[in-house]
Tab-separated table of C-alpha atoms (C1' of nucleotides) in Angstrom:
chain	number	residue	atom	x	y	z
A	1	MET	CA	14.419	6.059	23.509
A	2	SER	CA	12.299	8.054	25.902
A	3	GLU	CA	8.795	7.220	26.991
A	4	PRO	CA	6.450	7.689	24.063
A	5	ARG	CA	3.970	10.530	24.297
A	6	TRP	CA	0.721	8.618	24.150
A	7	LEU	CA	-2.410	10.286	22.884
A	8	ASN	CA	-4.687	11.909	25.387
A	9	GLU	CA	-8.414	11.421	25.215
A	10	THR	CA	-9.096	14.299	22.825
A	11	GLU	CA	-6.234	13.426	20.510
A	12	LEU	CA	-7.404	9.837	20.404
A	13	ARG	CA	-10.909	10.867	19.450
A	14	ALA	CA	-9.561	13.166	16.758
A	15	TRP	CA	-7.354	10.473	15.265
A	16	THR	CA	-9.589	7.426	15.408
A	17	GLY	CA	-12.559	9.533	14.465
A	18	PHE	CA	-10.729	10.816	11.449
A	19	LEU	CA	-9.778	7.342	10.281
A	20	GLU	CA	-13.196	5.845	10.765
A	21	THR	CA	-15.029	8.803	9.297
A	22	SER	CA	-12.884	8.819	6.207
A	23	ASP	CA	-13.584	5.119	5.628
A	24	LEU	CA	-17.305	5.575	6.150
A	25	LEU	CA	-17.490	8.600	3.893
A	26	HIS	CA	-15.537	6.846	1.215
A	27	ARG	CA	-17.928	3.923	1.321
A	28	MET	CA	-20.969	6.135	1.269
A	29	VAL	CA	-19.795	8.092	-1.746
A	30	GLU	CA	-18.732	4.921	-3.515
A	31	GLN	CA	-22.171	3.418	-2.979
A	32	GLN	CA	-23.923	6.471	-4.280
A	33	LEU	CA	-21.807	6.626	-7.412
A	34	ARG	CA	-22.306	2.916	-8.008
A	35	GLU	CA	-26.062	3.218	-7.847
A	36	VAL	CA	-26.186	6.025	-10.358
A	37	GLY	CA	-23.908	3.823	-12.374
A	38	GLY	CA	-21.018	4.227	-14.670
A	39	VAL	CA	-17.978	5.269	-12.709
A	40	THR	CA	-16.117	4.602	-9.488
A	41	THR	CA	-14.849	7.271	-7.115
A	42	VAL	CA	-11.376	7.122	-8.563
A	43	GLN	CA	-12.692	7.490	-12.070
A	44	TYR	CA	-14.962	10.342	-11.072
A	45	ASP	CA	-11.986	12.097	-9.501
A	46	ILE	CA	-9.900	11.649	-12.616
A	47	LEU	CA	-12.600	13.045	-14.869
A	48	HIS	CA	-13.208	15.896	-12.473
A	49	ARG	CA	-9.555	16.858	-12.384
A	50	LEU	CA	-9.341	16.801	-16.137
A	51	ASN	CA	-12.468	18.872	-16.486
A	52	GLU	CA	-11.405	21.538	-14.038
A	53	SER	CA	-8.029	21.840	-15.701
A	54	PRO	CA	-7.884	24.913	-17.977
A	55	GLU	CA	-6.702	22.847	-20.944
A	56	LYS	CA	-9.140	20.029	-20.145
A	57	ARG	CA	-6.182	17.666	-20.102
A	58	LEU	CA	-3.387	16.596	-17.796
A	59	CYS	CA	-0.357	14.370	-18.123
A	60	MET	CA	-0.189	11.113	-16.236
A	61	THR	CA	2.252	12.236	-13.574
A	62	ASP	CA	0.279	15.347	-12.712
A	63	LEU	CA	-2.836	13.239	-12.373
A	64	ALA	CA	-1.080	10.788	-10.085
A	65	ASP	CA	0.229	13.580	-7.893
A	66	ARG	CA	-3.106	15.290	-7.538
A	67	LEU	CA	-4.971	12.090	-6.804
A	68	VAL	CA	-2.345	10.870	-4.332
A	69	SER	CA	-2.025	7.665	-6.295
A	70	SER	CA	0.771	5.624	-7.806
A	71	ARG	CA	1.723	6.152	-11.430
A	72	SER	CA	0.957	2.594	-12.383
A	73	GLY	CA	-2.444	2.898	-10.800
A	74	ILE	CA	-3.180	5.908	-12.963
A	75	THR	CA	-2.004	4.087	-16.064
A	76	TYR	CA	-4.508	1.364	-15.286
A	77	GLN	CA	-7.470	3.628	-14.635
A	78	VAL	CA	-6.788	5.886	-17.583
A	79	ALA	CA	-6.744	2.777	-19.759
A	80	GLN	CA	-10.143	1.785	-18.365
A	81	LEU	CA	-11.574	5.229	-18.972
A	82	GLU	CA	-10.175	5.322	-22.474
A	83	LYS	CA	-11.789	1.972	-23.244
A	84	ALA	CA	-15.070	3.437	-22.038
A	85	GLY	CA	-14.555	6.454	-24.267
A	86	LEU	CA	-14.612	8.967	-21.427
A	87	LEU	CA	-11.166	10.318	-22.173
A	88	ARG	CA	-8.615	10.261	-24.941
A	89	ARG	CA	-4.846	9.841	-24.794
A	90	GLU	CA	-2.741	12.328	-26.693
A	91	ASP	CA	0.952	12.829	-27.202
A	92	ALA	CA	2.231	15.976	-25.608
A	93	PRO	CA	3.392	18.410	-28.308
A	94	ASP	CA	6.550	19.540	-26.566
A	95	ASP	CA	7.752	16.377	-24.829
A	96	GLU	CA	7.633	13.000	-26.535
A	97	ARG	CA	7.676	11.159	-23.232
A	98	ARG	CA	4.525	12.665	-21.863
A	99	VAL	CA	1.061	11.305	-22.390
A	100	LEU	CA	-1.882	13.614	-21.945
A	101	ALA	CA	-5.289	12.457	-20.863
A	102	ALA	CA	-8.004	14.655	-22.347
A	103	ILE	CA	-11.633	14.406	-21.287
A	104	THR	CA	-14.046	13.708	-24.126
A	105	GLU	CA	-17.525	15.041	-24.652
A	106	LYS	CA	-18.890	11.741	-23.440
A	107	GLY	CA	-16.766	12.001	-20.306
A	108	ARG	CA	-18.021	15.506	-19.714
A	109	GLN	CA	-21.581	14.266	-19.984
A	110	VAL	CA	-20.938	11.549	-17.418
A	111	LEU	CA	-19.645	14.215	-15.049
A	112	GLU	CA	-22.632	16.426	-15.700
A	113	ARG	CA	-24.995	13.564	-15.071
A	114	THR	CA	-23.378	12.286	-11.876
A	115	ALA	CA	-22.174	15.501	-10.266
A	116	PRO	CA	-25.465	16.623	-8.684
A	117	GLY	CA	-26.031	13.298	-6.913
A	118	HIS	CA	-22.432	13.204	-5.880
A	119	VAL	CA	-22.600	16.628	-4.308
A	120	GLU	CA	-25.815	15.675	-2.547
A	121	ALA	CA	-24.114	12.620	-1.077
A	122	VAL	CA	-21.261	14.754	0.181
A	123	ARG	CA	-23.741	17.126	1.776
A	124	ALA	CA	-25.789	14.355	3.332
A	125	GLY	CA	-22.733	12.586	4.689
A	126	LEU	CA	-20.731	15.505	5.958
A	127	LEU	CA	-21.519	19.122	5.210
A	128	ASP	CA	-25.217	19.489	5.900
A	129	PHE	CA	-24.718	17.717	9.140
A	130	LEU	CA	-22.181	20.188	10.519
A	131	ALA	CA	-22.748	23.675	11.829
A	132	PRO	CA	-21.455	26.409	9.507
A	133	ASP	CA	-18.620	27.305	11.835
A	134	GLN	CA	-17.651	23.665	12.013
A	135	VAL	CA	-17.379	23.525	8.247
A	136	ALA	CA	-15.103	26.532	8.400
A	137	GLN	CA	-13.019	24.932	11.142
A	138	LEU	CA	-12.741	21.730	9.164
A	139	ALA	CA	-11.686	23.628	6.056
A	140	ALA	CA	-8.990	25.480	7.967
A	141	ILE	CA	-7.670	22.336	9.618
A	142	MET	CA	-7.621	20.378	6.385
A	143	ASP	CA	-6.022	23.196	4.438
A	144	ALA	CA	-3.162	23.415	6.865
A	145	THR	CA	-2.702	19.690	7.257
A	146	ARG	CA	-2.826	19.070	3.543
A	147	ALA	CA	-0.140	21.643	2.848
A	148	HIS	CA	1.947	20.290	5.678
A	149	LEU	CA	1.701	16.704	4.443
A	150	ARG	CA	2.263	17.671	0.833
A	151	SER	CA	5.704	18.907	1.757
A	152	THR	CA	6.431	15.999	4.059
A	153	VAL	CA	5.143	12.795	2.541
A	154	GLN	CA	6.955	11.384	-0.433
A	155	LEU	CA	4.419	10.054	-2.847
A	156	HIS	CA	6.657	7.799	-4.880
A	157	PRO	CA	9.329	5.405	-3.688
A	158	PRO	CA	12.811	6.774	-4.353
A	159	ARG	CA	14.385	5.512	-7.538
A	160	ARG	CA	17.416	3.441	-6.895
A	161	ALA	CA	20.511	4.054	-8.976
A	162	ARG	CA	20.580	2.054	-12.181
A	163	SER	CA	22.677	-1.083	-11.951
A	164	ARG	CA	25.967	-1.031	-13.856
B	1	MET	CA	-35.058	17.798	-10.216
B	2	SER	CA	-34.178	21.232	-8.923
B	3	GLU	CA	-30.891	23.016	-9.392
B	4	PRO	CA	-28.241	21.235	-7.344
B	5	ARG	CA	-26.821	23.121	-4.390
B	6	TRP	CA	-23.189	23.323	-5.407
B	7	LEU	CA	-20.504	23.657	-2.797
B	8	ASN	CA	-19.372	27.105	-1.814
B	9	GLU	CA	-15.698	27.876	-1.444
B	10	THR	CA	-15.439	26.866	2.203
B	11	GLU	CA	-17.383	23.667	1.738
B	12	LEU	CA	-15.205	22.756	-1.196
B	13	ARG	CA	-12.050	23.263	0.803
B	14	ALA	CA	-13.449	21.191	3.648
B	15	TRP	CA	-14.422	18.334	1.368
B	16	THR	CA	-11.466	18.129	-0.984
B	17	GLY	CA	-9.111	18.849	1.877
B	18	PHE	CA	-10.608	16.019	3.845
B	19	LEU	CA	-10.240	13.558	0.983
B	20	GLU	CA	-6.706	14.517	0.136
B	21	THR	CA	-5.562	14.701	3.733
B	22	SER	CA	-6.945	11.308	4.522
B	23	ASP	CA	-5.084	9.787	1.577
B	24	LEU	CA	-1.860	11.507	2.516
B	25	LEU	CA	-2.114	10.528	6.163
B	26	HIS	CA	-2.883	6.974	5.229
B	27	ARG	CA	0.189	6.838	3.046
B	28	MET	CA	2.398	8.406	5.660
B	29	VAL	CA	1.322	5.990	8.375
B	30	GLU	CA	1.631	3.054	6.003
B	31	GLN	CA	5.184	4.070	5.120
B	32	GLN	CA	6.170	4.397	8.734
B	33	LEU	CA	4.772	1.006	9.669
B	34	ARG	CA	6.445	-0.582	6.673
B	35	GLU	CA	9.838	0.776	7.614
B	36	VAL	CA	9.619	-0.532	11.150
B	37	GLY	CA	8.566	-3.750	9.502
B	38	GLY	CA	6.198	-6.527	10.187
B	39	VAL	CA	2.668	-5.310	9.749
B	40	THR	CA	0.480	-3.188	7.518
B	41	THR	CA	-1.967	-0.563	8.719
B	42	VAL	CA	-4.890	-2.945	8.460
B	43	GLN	CA	-3.067	-5.578	10.428
B	44	TYR	CA	-1.994	-3.090	13.055
B	45	ASP	CA	-5.597	-1.994	13.422
B	46	ILE	CA	-6.810	-5.552	13.821
B	47	LEU	CA	-4.253	-6.320	16.491
B	48	HIS	CA	-4.996	-3.043	18.228
B	49	ARG	CA	-8.720	-3.743	18.336
B	50	LEU	CA	-8.156	-7.193	19.711
B	51	ASN	CA	-5.774	-5.907	22.324
B	52	GLU	CA	-8.041	-3.147	23.561
B	53	SER	CA	-10.956	-5.549	23.795
B	54	PRO	CA	-11.551	-6.641	27.409
B	55	GLU	CA	-11.467	-10.322	26.480
B	56	LYS	CA	-8.496	-9.815	24.126
B	57	ARG	CA	-10.545	-11.427	21.397
B	58	LEU	CA	-13.316	-10.517	18.968
B	59	CYS	CA	-15.411	-12.439	16.493
B	60	MET	CA	-14.966	-11.838	12.784
B	61	THR	CA	-18.127	-9.821	12.252
B	62	ASP	CA	-17.386	-7.453	15.127
B	63	LEU	CA	-13.918	-6.913	13.732
B	64	ALA	CA	-15.279	-6.178	10.273
B	65	ASP	CA	-17.780	-3.681	11.650
B	66	ARG	CA	-15.241	-1.813	13.718
B	67	LEU	CA	-12.694	-1.654	10.935
B	68	VAL	CA	-15.286	-0.618	8.347
B	69	SER	CA	-14.225	-3.506	6.160
B	70	SER	CA	-15.929	-6.353	4.354
B	71	ARG	CA	-16.258	-9.714	6.073
B	72	SER	CA	-14.290	-11.505	3.403
B	73	GLY	CA	-11.514	-8.970	3.753
B	74	ILE	CA	-11.297	-9.702	7.451
B	75	THR	CA	-11.218	-13.436	6.789
B	76	TYR	CA	-8.241	-12.874	4.540
B	77	GLN	CA	-6.266	-10.667	6.916
B	78	VAL	CA	-6.990	-12.793	9.956
B	79	ALA	CA	-5.670	-15.763	8.018
B	80	GLN	CA	-2.486	-13.828	7.260
B	81	LEU	CA	-2.055	-12.840	10.881
B	82	GLU	CA	-2.680	-16.369	12.063
B	83	LYS	CA	-0.038	-17.674	9.668
B	84	ALA	CA	2.350	-15.147	11.172
B	85	GLY	CA	1.426	-16.323	14.656
B	86	LEU	CA	0.169	-12.938	15.815
B	87	LEU	CA	-3.302	-14.193	16.626
B	88	ARG	CA	-5.114	-17.463	17.126
B	89	ARG	CA	-8.529	-18.582	15.942
B	90	GLU	CA	-10.852	-20.080	18.503
B	91	ASP	CA	-14.342	-21.470	18.416
B	92	ALA	CA	-16.820	-19.385	20.349
B	93	PRO	CA	-18.063	-21.384	23.348
B	94	ASP	CA	-21.707	-20.393	23.045
B	95	ASP	CA	-22.219	-20.202	19.286
B	96	GLU	CA	-20.762	-22.798	16.971
B	97	ARG	CA	-20.925	-20.487	14.003
B	98	ARG	CA	-18.707	-17.806	15.426
B	99	VAL	CA	-14.957	-17.690	15.121
B	100	LEU	CA	-13.007	-15.653	17.618
B	101	ALA	CA	-9.688	-14.047	16.839
B	102	ALA	CA	-7.522	-13.859	19.941
B	103	ILE	CA	-4.277	-11.922	20.029
B	104	THR	CA	-1.249	-13.977	21.008
B	105	GLU	CA	1.708	-12.992	23.115
B	106	LYS	CA	3.723	-12.578	19.935
B	107	GLY	CA	1.049	-10.316	18.527
B	108	ARG	CA	1.043	-8.262	21.683
B	109	GLN	CA	4.798	-7.882	21.393
B	110	VAL	CA	4.489	-6.634	17.830
B	111	LEU	CA	2.029	-4.018	19.018
B	112	GLU	CA	4.285	-3.009	21.867
B	113	ARG	CA	7.220	-2.684	19.536
B	114	THR	CA	5.455	-0.709	16.810
B	115	ALA	CA	3.049	1.428	18.822
B	116	PRO	CA	5.494	4.188	19.862
B	117	GLY	CA	6.632	4.861	16.315
B	118	HIS	CA	3.082	4.698	15.085
B	119	VAL	CA	1.921	7.278	17.595
B	120	GLU	CA	4.851	9.484	16.691
B	121	ALA	CA	3.879	9.315	13.046
B	122	VAL	CA	0.322	10.303	13.876
B	123	ARG	CA	1.624	13.225	15.876
B	124	ALA	CA	4.043	14.325	13.201
B	125	GLY	CA	1.438	14.074	10.482
B	126	LEU	CA	-1.531	15.586	12.199
B	127	LEU	CA	-1.735	16.316	15.890
B	128	ASP	CA	1.481	18.140	16.718
B	129	PHE	CA	0.878	20.330	13.752
B	130	LEU	CA	-2.490	21.623	14.925
B	131	ALA	CA	-3.279	24.082	17.683
B	132	PRO	CA	-4.826	22.494	20.773
B	133	ASP	CA	-8.210	24.018	20.109
B	134	GLN	CA	-8.072	22.732	16.559
B	135	VAL	CA	-7.516	19.217	17.838
B	136	ALA	CA	-10.568	19.645	20.040
B	137	GLN	CA	-12.597	20.973	17.110
B	138	LEU	CA	-11.508	18.086	14.945
B	139	ALA	CA	-12.416	15.586	17.658
B	140	ALA	CA	-15.863	17.090	18.028
B	141	ILE	CA	-16.509	17.184	14.298
B	142	MET	CA	-15.321	13.627	13.777
B	143	ASP	CA	-17.248	12.315	16.752
B	144	ALA	CA	-20.475	13.721	15.441
B	145	THR	CA	-19.891	12.733	11.838
B	146	ARG	CA	-18.842	9.235	12.746
B	147	ALA	CA	-21.983	8.656	14.788
B	148	HIS	CA	-24.083	10.151	12.040
B	149	LEU	CA	-22.553	7.953	9.362
B	150	ARG	CA	-22.640	4.854	11.521
B	151	SER	CA	-26.402	5.067	11.578
B	152	THR	CA	-26.683	5.982	7.915
B	153	VAL	CA	-24.227	3.965	5.881
B	154	GLN	CA	-24.908	0.305	5.405
B	155	LEU	CA	-21.665	-1.551	5.678
B	156	HIS	CA	-22.682	-4.782	3.972
B	157	PRO	CA	-24.683	-5.250	0.809
B	158	PRO	CA	-28.214	-6.458	1.557
B	159	ARG	CA	-28.645	-10.189	1.334
B	160	ARG	CA	-30.986	-11.169	-1.393
B	161	ALA	CA	-33.571	-13.847	-0.725
B	162	ARG	CA	-32.321	-17.360	-1.263
B	163	SER	CA	-33.234	-18.794	-4.619
B	164	ARG	CA	-35.764	-21.615	-4.624
C	1	DT	C1'	-40.405	-31.370	16.027
C	2	DC	C1'	-40.481	-29.714	11.129
C	3	DG	C1'	-39.584	-26.214	7.904
C	4	DC	C1'	-38.097	-21.633	6.822
C	5	DT	C1'	-35.473	-17.666	7.681
C	6	DT	C1'	-31.538	-15.469	9.691
C	7	DT	C1'	-26.843	-15.158	10.926
C	8	DG	C1'	-21.644	-16.111	10.794
C	9	DC	C1'	-18.066	-17.304	8.190
C	10	DT	C1'	-15.467	-18.898	4.126
C	11	DT	C1'	-14.530	-19.639	-0.787
C	12	DC	C1'	-14.398	-17.973	-5.303
C	13	DG	C1'	-13.417	-14.976	-9.211
C	14	DA	C1'	-12.917	-10.276	-10.694
C	15	DA	C1'	-11.083	-5.773	-10.107
C	16	DT	C1'	-7.805	-2.720	-8.318
C	17	DT	C1'	-3.607	-1.269	-6.205
C	18	DC	C1'	1.230	-1.081	-5.459
C	19	DG	C1'	6.433	-1.199	-6.181
C	20	DA	C1'	10.128	-2.899	-9.015
C	21	DA	C1'	11.960	-3.163	-13.377
C	22	DG	C1'	12.210	-1.855	-18.134
C	23	DC	C1'	12.068	1.263	-22.163
C	24	DA	C1'	12.374	5.643	-24.429
C	25	DT	C1'	13.099	10.556	-24.480
C	26	DG	C1'	15.053	14.819	-22.497
C	27	DA	C1'	18.615	17.439	-20.072
C	28	DG	C1'	23.171	18.505	-18.661
C	29	DT	C1'	28.213	18.335	-18.769
C	30	DG	C1'	32.672	17.694	-20.698
D	1	DC	C1'	28.970	15.333	-30.097
D	2	DA	C1'	29.389	11.430	-26.462
D	3	DC	C1'	28.158	10.063	-22.169
D	4	DT	C1'	25.515	9.964	-18.118
D	5	DC	C1'	21.773	10.953	-15.301
D	6	DA	C1'	16.937	12.284	-14.823
D	7	DT	C1'	12.195	11.969	-16.135
D	8	DG	C1'	7.658	9.920	-17.963
D	9	DC	C1'	5.242	6.119	-18.716
D	10	DT	C1'	4.120	1.192	-19.080
D	11	DT	C1'	4.437	-3.721	-17.989
D	12	DC	C1'	4.748	-7.270	-14.718
D	13	DG	C1'	3.729	-10.110	-10.665
D	14	DA	C1'	2.151	-10.024	-5.973
D	15	DA	C1'	-1.036	-8.593	-2.567
D	16	DT	C1'	-5.353	-6.971	-1.214
D	17	DT	C1'	-10.136	-5.862	-1.606
D	18	DC	C1'	-14.843	-6.609	-2.687
D	19	DG	C1'	-19.503	-8.843	-3.580
D	20	DA	C1'	-21.851	-13.052	-4.746
D	21	DA	C1'	-22.590	-17.573	-3.634
D	22	DG	C1'	-22.303	-21.444	-0.637
D	23	DC	C1'	-22.231	-24.021	3.798
D	24	DA	C1'	-23.453	-24.756	8.549
D	25	DA	C1'	-25.475	-23.489	12.909
D	26	DA	C1'	-29.091	-20.897	15.368
D	27	DG	C1'	-33.724	-18.866	15.820
D	28	DC	C1'	-38.496	-19.081	15.320
D	29	DG	C1'	-43.293	-19.949	14.305
D	30	DA	C1'	-46.812	-23.504	13.414
DNA sequence: TCGCTTTGCTTCGAATTCGAAGCATGAGTG
DNA sequence: CACTCATGCTTCGAATTCGAAGCAAAGCGA
């Protein structure tokens, strides 16, 4: 094992800044959504993904992948949202195993009601505060990193061979 | 209420990219630390903060603030780490209310053992993948945003007046 | 000094998350 | 078709997180 390449001053600022900023932003957005009431960040994200999907519905696994969450976590949250009437579960027509989550009219209304404040919070916390070229830089950096990590990180633990 | 200023294409990429990247990075780092064994990301961060502190110890509230975590969450994790012998609780000499968490030799060894792999993971996931000027841009953006959010976001819920 | 507020931490219960294991369907191969 | 593996989802228990409430020490004004 050779000497580890420690982070220089700039790299350290980039890394720790990224971590801390992401926590702070997450908290800020969570607070804002809580005040308006109704949904958490995770639930907002789920509804948003469903709504932007062409069919207005997605199966559980696709949801989990897009939200970078575990499957069981999605099962839980979809159950919560179904109880609240913001989405509906449906059987997929072509594959009996799949379960589709479809946003309901009520869910769409929640989105419509909370989206403007949400976007304002995002602006106030991040975008409006940066210079336009910085926003562009951030977009480029995040685009590249996201694609890179998508192909690197394994979202779900590998399934071990069935016993016997 | 006027028409909300929706995000343009670049802003959207910056925002969603940031969210997704932060989740992916978090997962990647968590995986790496888990494989090496011993500590979680939160615990690594706590030990790291203690170790970089000049006195090698911090009080609970300072820890919570730096880690952008709730006080009760810190109480829990510090208890875990104390059980594992990686830190020690001490009474603050000047203020009876305060509890100091001081990293132990064993805790320092855990840091020393896990730090190289941790840094490598950070490089592999983010830094080595970006151009040098992008790292500098990211550092600048995160520095500014962090400071901005630090003065904006309230970490702890406001304490309501005592009843009676 | 007395009384009230503030501050630091912990305890408590509720909510959320994860991975492992289990169940059912689909796909592929002989 | 029979058999086996792969895939999609849920259930389960454990771990972690949070906010509210409570306790104790410190600060402060009258």
